[in-house]
mmCIF file of C-alpha atoms in Angstrom:
data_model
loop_
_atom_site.group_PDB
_atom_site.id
_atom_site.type_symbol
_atom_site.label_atom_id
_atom_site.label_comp_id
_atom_site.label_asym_id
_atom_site.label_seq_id
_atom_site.Cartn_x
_atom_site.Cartn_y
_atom_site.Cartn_z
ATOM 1 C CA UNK A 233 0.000 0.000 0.000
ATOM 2 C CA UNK A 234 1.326 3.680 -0.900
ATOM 3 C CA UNK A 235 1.244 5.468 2.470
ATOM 4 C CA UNK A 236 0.763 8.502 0.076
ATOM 5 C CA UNK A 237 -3.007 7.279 -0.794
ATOM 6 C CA UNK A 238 -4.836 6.825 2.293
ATOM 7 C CA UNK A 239 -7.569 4.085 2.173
ATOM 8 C CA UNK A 240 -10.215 6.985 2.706
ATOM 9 C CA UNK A 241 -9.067 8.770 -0.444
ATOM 10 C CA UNK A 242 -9.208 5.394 -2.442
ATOM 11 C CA UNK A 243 -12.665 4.360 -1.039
ATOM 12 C CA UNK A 244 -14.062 7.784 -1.537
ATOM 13 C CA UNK A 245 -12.508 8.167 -5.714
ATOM 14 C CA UNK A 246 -13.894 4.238 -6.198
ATOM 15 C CA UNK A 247 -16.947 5.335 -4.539
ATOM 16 C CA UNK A 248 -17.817 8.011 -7.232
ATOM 17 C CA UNK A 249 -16.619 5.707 -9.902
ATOM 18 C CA UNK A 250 -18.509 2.699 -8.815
ATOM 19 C CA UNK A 251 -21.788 4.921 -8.542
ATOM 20 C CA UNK A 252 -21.561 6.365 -12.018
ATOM 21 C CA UNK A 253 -20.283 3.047 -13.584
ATOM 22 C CA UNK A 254 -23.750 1.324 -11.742
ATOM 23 C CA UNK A 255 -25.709 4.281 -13.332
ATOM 24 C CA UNK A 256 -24.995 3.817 -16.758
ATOM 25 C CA UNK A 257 -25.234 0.443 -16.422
ATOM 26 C CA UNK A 258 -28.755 0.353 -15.180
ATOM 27 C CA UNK A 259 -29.815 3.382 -18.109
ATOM 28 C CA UNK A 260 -28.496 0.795 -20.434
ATOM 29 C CA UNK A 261 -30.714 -1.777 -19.906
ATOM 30 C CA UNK A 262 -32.775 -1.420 -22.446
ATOM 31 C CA UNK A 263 -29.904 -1.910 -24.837
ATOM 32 C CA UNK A 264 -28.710 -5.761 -23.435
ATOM 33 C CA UNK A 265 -30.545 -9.091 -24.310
ATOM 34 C CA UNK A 266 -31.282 -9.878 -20.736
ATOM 35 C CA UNK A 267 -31.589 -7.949 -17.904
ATOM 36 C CA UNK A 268 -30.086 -10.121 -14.823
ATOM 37 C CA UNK A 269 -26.748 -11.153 -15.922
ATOM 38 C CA UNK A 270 -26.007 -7.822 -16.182
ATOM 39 C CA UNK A 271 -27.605 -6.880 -12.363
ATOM 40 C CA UNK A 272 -25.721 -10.087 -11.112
ATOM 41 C CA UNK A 273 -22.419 -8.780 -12.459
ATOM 42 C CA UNK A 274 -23.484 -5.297 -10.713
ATOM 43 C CA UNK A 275 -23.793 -7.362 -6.997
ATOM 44 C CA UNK A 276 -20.115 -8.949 -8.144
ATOM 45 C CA UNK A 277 -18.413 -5.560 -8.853
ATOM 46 C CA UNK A 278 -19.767 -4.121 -5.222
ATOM 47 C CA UNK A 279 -18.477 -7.368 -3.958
ATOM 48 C CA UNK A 280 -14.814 -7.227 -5.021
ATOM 49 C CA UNK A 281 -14.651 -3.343 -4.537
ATOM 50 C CA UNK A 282 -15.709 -3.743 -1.032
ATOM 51 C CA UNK A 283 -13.025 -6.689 -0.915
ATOM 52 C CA UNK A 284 -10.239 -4.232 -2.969
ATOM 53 C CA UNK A 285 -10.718 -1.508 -0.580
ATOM 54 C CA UNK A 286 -10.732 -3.289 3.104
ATOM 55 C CA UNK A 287 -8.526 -1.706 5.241
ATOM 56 C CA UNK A 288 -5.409 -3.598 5.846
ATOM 57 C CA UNK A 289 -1.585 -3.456 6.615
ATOM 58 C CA UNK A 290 0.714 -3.585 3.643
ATOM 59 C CA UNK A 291 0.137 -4.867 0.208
ATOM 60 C CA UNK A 292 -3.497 -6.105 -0.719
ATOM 61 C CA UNK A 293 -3.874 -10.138 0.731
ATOM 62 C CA UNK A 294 -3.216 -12.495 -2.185
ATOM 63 C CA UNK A 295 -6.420 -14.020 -1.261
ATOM 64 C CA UNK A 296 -8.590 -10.877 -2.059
ATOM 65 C CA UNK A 297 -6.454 -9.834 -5.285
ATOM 66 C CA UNK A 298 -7.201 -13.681 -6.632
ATOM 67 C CA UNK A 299 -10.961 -13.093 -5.795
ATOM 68 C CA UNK A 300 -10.826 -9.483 -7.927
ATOM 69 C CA UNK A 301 -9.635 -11.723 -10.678
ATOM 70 C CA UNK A 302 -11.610 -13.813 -10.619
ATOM 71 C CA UNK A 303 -14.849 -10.914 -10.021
ATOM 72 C CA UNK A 304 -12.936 -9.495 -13.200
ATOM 73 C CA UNK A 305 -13.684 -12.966 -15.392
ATOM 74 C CA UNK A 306 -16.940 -12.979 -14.117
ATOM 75 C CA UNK A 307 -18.617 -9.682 -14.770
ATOM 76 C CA UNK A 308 -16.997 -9.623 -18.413
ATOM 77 C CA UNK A 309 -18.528 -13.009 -19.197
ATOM 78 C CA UNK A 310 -21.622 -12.492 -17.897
ATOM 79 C CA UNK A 311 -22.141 -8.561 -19.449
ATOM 80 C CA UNK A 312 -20.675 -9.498 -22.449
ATOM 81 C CA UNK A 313 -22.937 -12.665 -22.688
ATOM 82 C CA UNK A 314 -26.009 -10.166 -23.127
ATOM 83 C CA UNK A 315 -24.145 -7.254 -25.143
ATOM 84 C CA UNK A 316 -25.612 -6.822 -28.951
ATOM 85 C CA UNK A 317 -23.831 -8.289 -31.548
ATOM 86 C CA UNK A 318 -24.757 -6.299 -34.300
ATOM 87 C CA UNK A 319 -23.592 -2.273 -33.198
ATOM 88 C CA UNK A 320 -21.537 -0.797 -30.646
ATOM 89 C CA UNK A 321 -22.555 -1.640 -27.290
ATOM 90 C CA UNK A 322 -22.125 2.329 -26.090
ATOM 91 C CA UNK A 323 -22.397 2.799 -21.918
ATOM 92 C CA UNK A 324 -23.969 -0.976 -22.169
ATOM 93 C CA UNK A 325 -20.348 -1.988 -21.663
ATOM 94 C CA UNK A 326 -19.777 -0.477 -18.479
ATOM 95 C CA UNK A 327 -17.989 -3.429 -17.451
ATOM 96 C CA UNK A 328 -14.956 -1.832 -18.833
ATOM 97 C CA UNK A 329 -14.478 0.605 -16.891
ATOM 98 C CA UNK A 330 -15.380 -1.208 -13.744
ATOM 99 C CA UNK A 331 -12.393 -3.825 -14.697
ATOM 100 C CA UNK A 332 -10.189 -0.899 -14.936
ATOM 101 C CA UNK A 333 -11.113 0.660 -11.897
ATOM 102 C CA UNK A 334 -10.802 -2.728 -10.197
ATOM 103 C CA UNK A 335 -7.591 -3.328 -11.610
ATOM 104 C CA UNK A 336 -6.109 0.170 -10.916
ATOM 105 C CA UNK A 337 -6.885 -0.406 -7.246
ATOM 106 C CA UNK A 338 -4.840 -3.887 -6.733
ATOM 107 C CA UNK A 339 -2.119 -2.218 -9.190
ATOM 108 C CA UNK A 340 -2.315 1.002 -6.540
ATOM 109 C CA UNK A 341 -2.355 -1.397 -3.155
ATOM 110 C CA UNK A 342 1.175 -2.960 -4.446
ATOM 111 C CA UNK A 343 -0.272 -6.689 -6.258
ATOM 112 C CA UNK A 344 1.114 -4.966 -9.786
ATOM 113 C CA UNK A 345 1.927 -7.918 -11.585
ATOM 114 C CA UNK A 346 -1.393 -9.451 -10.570
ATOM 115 C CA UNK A 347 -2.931 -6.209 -11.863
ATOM 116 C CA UNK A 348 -1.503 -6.764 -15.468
ATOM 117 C CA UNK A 349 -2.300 -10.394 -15.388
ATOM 118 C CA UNK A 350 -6.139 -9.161 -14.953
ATOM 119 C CA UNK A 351 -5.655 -6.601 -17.758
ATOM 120 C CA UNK A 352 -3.907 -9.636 -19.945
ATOM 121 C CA UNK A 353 -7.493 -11.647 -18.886
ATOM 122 C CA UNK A 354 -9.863 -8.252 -19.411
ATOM 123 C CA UNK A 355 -8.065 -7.961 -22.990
ATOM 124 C CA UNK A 356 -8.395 -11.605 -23.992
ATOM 125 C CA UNK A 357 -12.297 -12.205 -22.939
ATOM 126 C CA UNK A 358 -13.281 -8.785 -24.656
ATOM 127 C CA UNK A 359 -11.405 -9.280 -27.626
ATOM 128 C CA UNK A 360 -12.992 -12.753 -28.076
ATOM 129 C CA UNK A 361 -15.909 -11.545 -27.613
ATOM 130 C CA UNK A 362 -15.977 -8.550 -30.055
ATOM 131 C CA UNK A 363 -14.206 -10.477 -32.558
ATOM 132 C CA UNK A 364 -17.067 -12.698 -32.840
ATOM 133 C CA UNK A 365 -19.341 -9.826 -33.228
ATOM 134 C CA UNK A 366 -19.907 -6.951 -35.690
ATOM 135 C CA UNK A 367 -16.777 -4.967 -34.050
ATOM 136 C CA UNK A 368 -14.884 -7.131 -34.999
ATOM 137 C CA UNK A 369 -10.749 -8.122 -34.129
ATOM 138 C CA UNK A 370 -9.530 -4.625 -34.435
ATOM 139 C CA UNK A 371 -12.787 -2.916 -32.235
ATOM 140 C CA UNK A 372 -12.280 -5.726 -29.456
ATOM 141 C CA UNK A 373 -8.657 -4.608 -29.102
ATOM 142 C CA UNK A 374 -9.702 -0.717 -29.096
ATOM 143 C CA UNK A 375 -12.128 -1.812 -26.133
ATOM 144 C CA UNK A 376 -9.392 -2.748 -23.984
ATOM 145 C CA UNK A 377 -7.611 0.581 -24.410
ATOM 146 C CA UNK A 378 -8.841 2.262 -21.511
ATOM 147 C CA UNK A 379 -8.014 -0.547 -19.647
ATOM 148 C CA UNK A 380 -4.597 -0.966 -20.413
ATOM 149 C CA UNK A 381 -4.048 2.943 -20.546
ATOM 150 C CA UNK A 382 -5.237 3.430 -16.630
ATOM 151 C CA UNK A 383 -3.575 0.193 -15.289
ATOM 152 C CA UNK A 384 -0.006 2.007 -17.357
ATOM 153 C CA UNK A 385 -0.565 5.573 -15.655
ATOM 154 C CA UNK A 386 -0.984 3.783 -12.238
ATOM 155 C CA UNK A 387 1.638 1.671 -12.393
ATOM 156 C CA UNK A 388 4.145 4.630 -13.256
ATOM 157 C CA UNK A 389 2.058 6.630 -10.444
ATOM 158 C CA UNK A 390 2.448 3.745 -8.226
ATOM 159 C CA UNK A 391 6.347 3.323 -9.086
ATOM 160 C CA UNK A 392 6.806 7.080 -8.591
ATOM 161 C CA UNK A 393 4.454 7.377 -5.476
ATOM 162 C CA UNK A 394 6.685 4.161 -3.994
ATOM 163 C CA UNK A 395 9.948 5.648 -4.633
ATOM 164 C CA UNK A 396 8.461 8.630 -2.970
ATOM 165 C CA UNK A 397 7.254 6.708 0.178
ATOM 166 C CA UNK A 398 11.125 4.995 0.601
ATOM 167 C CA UNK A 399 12.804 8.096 0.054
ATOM 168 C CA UNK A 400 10.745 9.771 2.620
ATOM 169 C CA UNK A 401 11.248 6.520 4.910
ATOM 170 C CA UNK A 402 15.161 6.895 4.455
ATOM 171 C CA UNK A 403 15.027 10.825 5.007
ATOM 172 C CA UNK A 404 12.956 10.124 8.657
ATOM 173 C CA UNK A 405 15.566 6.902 9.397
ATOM 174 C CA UNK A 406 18.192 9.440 8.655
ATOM 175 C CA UNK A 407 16.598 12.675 10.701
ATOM 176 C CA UNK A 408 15.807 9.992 13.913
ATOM 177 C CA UNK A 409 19.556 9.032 13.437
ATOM 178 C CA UNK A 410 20.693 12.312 13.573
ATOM 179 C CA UNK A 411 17.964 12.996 16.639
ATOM 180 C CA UNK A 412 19.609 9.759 18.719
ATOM 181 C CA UNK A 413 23.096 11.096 17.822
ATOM 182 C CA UNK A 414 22.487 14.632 18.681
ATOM 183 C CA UNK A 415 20.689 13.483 22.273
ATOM 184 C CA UNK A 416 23.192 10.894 22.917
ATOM 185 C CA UNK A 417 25.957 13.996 22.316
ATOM 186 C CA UNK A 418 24.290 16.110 24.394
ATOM 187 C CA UNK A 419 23.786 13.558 27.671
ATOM 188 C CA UNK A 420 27.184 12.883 27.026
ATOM 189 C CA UNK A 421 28.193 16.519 27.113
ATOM 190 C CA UNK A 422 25.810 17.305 30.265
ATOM 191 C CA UNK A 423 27.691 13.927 31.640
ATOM 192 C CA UNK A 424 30.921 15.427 31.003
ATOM 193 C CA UNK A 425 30.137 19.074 32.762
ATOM 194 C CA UNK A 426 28.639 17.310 35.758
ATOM 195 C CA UNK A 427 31.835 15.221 36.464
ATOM 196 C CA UNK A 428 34.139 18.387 35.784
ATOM 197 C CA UNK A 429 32.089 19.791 38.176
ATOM 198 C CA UNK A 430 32.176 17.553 40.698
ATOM 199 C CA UNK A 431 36.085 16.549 40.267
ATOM 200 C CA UNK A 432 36.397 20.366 40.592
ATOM 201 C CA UNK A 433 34.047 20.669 44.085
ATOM 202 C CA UNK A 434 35.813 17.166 45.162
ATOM 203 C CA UNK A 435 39.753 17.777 44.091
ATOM 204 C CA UNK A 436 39.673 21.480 43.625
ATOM 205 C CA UNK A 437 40.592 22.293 47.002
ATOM 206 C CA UNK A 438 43.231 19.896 47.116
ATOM 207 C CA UNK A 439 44.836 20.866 44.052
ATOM 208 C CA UNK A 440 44.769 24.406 44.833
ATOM 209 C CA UNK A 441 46.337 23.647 48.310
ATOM 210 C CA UNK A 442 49.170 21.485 45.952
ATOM 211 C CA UNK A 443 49.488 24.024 43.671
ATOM 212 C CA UNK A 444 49.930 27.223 46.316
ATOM 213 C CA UNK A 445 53.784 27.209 46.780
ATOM 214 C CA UNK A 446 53.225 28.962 50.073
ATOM 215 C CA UNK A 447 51.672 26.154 51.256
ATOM 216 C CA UNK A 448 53.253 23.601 53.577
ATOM 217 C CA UNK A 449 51.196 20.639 53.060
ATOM 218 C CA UNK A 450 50.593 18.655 56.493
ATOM 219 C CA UNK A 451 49.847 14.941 57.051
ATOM 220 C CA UNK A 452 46.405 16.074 57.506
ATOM 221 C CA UNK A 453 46.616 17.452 54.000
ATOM 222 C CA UNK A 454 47.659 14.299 52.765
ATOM 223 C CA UNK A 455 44.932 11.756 54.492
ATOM 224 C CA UNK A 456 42.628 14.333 52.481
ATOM 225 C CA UNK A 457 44.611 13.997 49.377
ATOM 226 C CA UNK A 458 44.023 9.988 49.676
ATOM 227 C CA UNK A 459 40.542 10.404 50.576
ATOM 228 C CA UNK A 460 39.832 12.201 47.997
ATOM 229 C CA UNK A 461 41.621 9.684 45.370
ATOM 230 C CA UNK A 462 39.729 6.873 47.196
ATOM 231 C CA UNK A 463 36.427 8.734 46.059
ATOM 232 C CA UNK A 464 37.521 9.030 43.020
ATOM 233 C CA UNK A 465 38.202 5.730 42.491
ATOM 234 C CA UNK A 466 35.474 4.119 44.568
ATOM 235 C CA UNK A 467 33.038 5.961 41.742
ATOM 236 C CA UNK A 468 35.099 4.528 39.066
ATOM 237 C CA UNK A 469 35.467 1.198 39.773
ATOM 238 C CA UNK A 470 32.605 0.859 41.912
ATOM 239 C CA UNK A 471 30.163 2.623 39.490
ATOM 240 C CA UNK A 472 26.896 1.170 40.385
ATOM 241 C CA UNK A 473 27.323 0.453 44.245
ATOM 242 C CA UNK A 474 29.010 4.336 44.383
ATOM 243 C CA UNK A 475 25.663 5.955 45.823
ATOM 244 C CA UNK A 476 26.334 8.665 48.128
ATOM 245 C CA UNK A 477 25.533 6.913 51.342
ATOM 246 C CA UNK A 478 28.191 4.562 51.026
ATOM 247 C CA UNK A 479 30.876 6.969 49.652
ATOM 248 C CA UNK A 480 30.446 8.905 52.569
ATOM 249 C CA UNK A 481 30.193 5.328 54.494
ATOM 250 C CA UNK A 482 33.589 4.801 52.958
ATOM 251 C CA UNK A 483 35.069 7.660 53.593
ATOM 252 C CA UNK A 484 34.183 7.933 56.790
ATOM 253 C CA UNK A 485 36.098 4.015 57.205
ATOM 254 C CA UNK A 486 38.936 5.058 55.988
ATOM 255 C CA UNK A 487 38.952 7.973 58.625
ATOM 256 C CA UNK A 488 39.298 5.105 60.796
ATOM 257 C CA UNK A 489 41.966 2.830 58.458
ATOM 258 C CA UNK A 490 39.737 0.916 57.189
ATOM 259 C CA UNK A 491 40.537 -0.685 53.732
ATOM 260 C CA UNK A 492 37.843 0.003 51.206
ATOM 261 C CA UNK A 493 37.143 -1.837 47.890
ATOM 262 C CA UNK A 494 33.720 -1.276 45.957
ATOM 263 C CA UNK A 495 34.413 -3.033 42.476
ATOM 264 C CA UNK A 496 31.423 -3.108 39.619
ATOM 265 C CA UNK A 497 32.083 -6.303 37.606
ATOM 266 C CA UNK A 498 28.297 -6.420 36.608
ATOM 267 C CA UNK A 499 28.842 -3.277 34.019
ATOM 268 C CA UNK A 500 24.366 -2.764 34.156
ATOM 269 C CA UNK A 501 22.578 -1.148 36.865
ATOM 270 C CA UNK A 502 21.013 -3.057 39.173
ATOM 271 C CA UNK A 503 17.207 -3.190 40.383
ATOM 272 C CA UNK A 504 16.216 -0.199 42.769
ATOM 273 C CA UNK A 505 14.926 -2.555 45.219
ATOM 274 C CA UNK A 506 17.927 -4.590 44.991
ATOM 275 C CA UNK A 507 20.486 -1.306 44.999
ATOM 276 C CA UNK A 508 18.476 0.298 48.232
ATOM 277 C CA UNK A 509 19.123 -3.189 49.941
ATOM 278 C CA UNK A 510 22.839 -3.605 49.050
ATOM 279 C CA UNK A 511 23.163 0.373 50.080
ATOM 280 C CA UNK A 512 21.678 -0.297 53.382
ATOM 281 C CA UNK A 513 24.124 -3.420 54.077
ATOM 282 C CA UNK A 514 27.488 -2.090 52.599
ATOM 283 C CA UNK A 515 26.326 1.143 54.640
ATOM 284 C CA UNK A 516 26.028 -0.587 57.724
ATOM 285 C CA UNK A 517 28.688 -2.699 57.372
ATOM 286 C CA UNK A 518 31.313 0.405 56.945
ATOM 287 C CA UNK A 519 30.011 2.236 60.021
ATOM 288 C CA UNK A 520 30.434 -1.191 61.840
ATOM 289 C CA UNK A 521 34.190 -1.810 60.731
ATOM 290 C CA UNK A 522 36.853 -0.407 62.643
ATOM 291 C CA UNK A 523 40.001 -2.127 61.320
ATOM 292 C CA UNK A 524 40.536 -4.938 58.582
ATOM 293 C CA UNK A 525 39.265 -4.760 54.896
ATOM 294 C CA UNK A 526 35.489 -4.183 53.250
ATOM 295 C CA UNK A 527 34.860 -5.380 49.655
ATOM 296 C CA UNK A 528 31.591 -4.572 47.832
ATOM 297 C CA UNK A 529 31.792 -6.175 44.768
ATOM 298 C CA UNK A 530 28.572 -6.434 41.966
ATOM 299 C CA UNK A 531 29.159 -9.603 40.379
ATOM 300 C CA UNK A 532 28.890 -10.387 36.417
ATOM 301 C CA UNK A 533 24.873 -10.803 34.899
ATOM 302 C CA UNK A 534 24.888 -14.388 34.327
ATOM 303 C CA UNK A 535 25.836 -16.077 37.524
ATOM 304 C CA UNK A 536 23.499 -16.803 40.359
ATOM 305 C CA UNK A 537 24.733 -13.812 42.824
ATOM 306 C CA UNK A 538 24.551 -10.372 42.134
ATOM 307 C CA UNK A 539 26.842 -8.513 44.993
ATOM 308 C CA UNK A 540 28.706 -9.861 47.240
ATOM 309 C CA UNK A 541 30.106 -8.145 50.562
ATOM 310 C CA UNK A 542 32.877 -9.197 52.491
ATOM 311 C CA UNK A 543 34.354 -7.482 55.785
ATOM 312 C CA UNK A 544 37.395 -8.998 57.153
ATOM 313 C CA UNK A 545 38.509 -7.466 60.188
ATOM 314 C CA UNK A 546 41.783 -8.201 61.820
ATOM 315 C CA UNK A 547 40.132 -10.613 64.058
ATOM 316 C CA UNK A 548 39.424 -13.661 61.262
ATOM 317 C CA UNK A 549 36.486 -14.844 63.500
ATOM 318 C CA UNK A 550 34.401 -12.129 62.958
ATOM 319 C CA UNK A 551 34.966 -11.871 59.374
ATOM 320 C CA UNK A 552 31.120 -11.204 57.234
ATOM 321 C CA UNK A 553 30.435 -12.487 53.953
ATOM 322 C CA UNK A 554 26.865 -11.143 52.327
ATOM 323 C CA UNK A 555 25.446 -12.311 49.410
ATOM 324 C CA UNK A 556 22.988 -10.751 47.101
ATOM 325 C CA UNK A 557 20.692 -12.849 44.305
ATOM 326 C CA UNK A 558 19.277 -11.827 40.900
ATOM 327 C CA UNK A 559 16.504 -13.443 42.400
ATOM 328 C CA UNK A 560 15.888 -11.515 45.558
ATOM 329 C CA UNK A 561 16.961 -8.127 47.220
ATOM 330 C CA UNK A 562 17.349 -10.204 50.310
ATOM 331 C CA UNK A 563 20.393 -11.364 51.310
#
């Protein structure tokens, strides 16, 4: 289907086609042999251009572009069956342009070679049939004009409307491309200017105090110095299980010479739940630990635990060992 023709503009253009087509078919009635074939062909054109024109996604079902064949064959036999013989058959053959206008809608909703091969069956049946009247070889072929004519101009419509509708497809792939790029550059840019910022509210005093030569740097300076590397590196490494509560936790346990290790080998956040439960335990932990060593460590997706946490003091016996699973915040 060509998004450029909505189904409403197709329905309402077959609409006005079908209604005039019916028209002259029922003012030429006086002109056909028999009345019902031609009112029973009327009931199968509504039928397949109700079927052409149901909404759906994509190209026209195969199973409803077969059935407009086959409504094709059968309201050309059965007009044709009651056309005169002996003159030209005038609006009495509106079947013609209801083929076309059947055709030009399965050429328009993307079946095109099953278009033509309905135009190949209009042209035979009509041609047989005139040449067996009056009109002879030469008038049967000029009946099919029209329909060949309109199923041409919508297939070049159709090709031209397509290359329209990927062309516009590629320019949108291309301007959401550029959208994602732009907004991934600019969270990466906002990402950038908030950890400037906070190295330079975290390390600036520091570095200024290292930098001042008239300043005589104490050990005091330097525990600082360390801490603030520590933080540093605890948010590095430690990505995910750096909240604030437990870099504070850790700093605050290294005030105290405590050894602290928060390592992110999971590389993807984990649930809130789960990260408000490991905060509250590494937290507590850290405030609990006076000498020894505390490792935090989120373990790789995959494996059955998520973070572990291990605190081993100087004394072995009251070493702590946590673990967290994918399964449950609970420990």
């Amino acid at each position: 289907m060509i998004r450029a023709i909505s189904t409403k503009v197709m329905a309402a253009l077959c609409a006005a086609f079908v209604a005039v087509h019916i028209a002259l078919g029922l003012l030429s009635l006086d002109m056909v042999s028999s009345a019902w074939p031609v009112l029973l062909a009327m009931a199968v054109y509504l039928t397949a251009v109700a079927v052409v024109l149901r909404p759906s996604s994509g190209r026209l079902p195969l199973r409803s572009t077969v059935f407009v064949l086959m409504a094709v064959t059968a309201l050309t036999l059965l007009v044709t069956s009651v056309l005169p013989t002996d003159r030209w058959p005038g609006y009495a053959s509106w079947h013609l342009a209801a083929t076309y206008t059947l055709l030009v809608a399965v050429n328009i909703r993307g079946q095109v070679l099953l278009s033509w091969i309905g135009v190949l069956l209009s042209v035979i049946l009509n041609t047989f049939w005139a040449s067996q009247t009056t009109l002879g070889l030469v008038g049967g072929l000029m009946l099919n004009i029209a329909t060949v004519g309109w199923v041409t101009v919508s297939t070049g419509i159709g090709h031209l409307l397509r290359t329209n509708d990927r062309k516009v497809g590629q320019y949108r792939a291309d301007a959401e491309a550029a959208a994602d790029w732009f907004a991934a550059e600019q969270a990466l840019h906002v990402a950038r200017t908030n950890w400037l910022e906070h190295v330079r509210q975290v390390a600036g005093p520091a570095l200024g105090q290292i930098a001042n030569p008239h300043h005589a740097i104490t050990e005091r300076d330097r525990l600082e110095f360390q801490l603030a590397e520590a933080q540093f590196r605890d948010e590095i490494r430690g990505r995910v299980l750096a909240t604030a509560k437990v870099v504070e936790a850790a700093r605050s346990a290294r005030q105290r010479g405590v050894t602290v290790q928060l390592l992110d080998d999971r590389r993807q956040n984990l649930t809130p739940r789960m990260l408000a439960a490991v905060t509250e335990h590494v937290v507590s932990i850290l405030n609990q630990a006076r000498t020894g060593t505390v490792t935090a460590r989120a373990r790789p997706q995959g494996g059955d635990l998520a973070v572990t946490i291990y605190a081993a003091p100087d004394n072995p016996d009251e070493a702590t060992f946590v673990e967290f699973t994918d399964r449950s915040p609970e420990p």
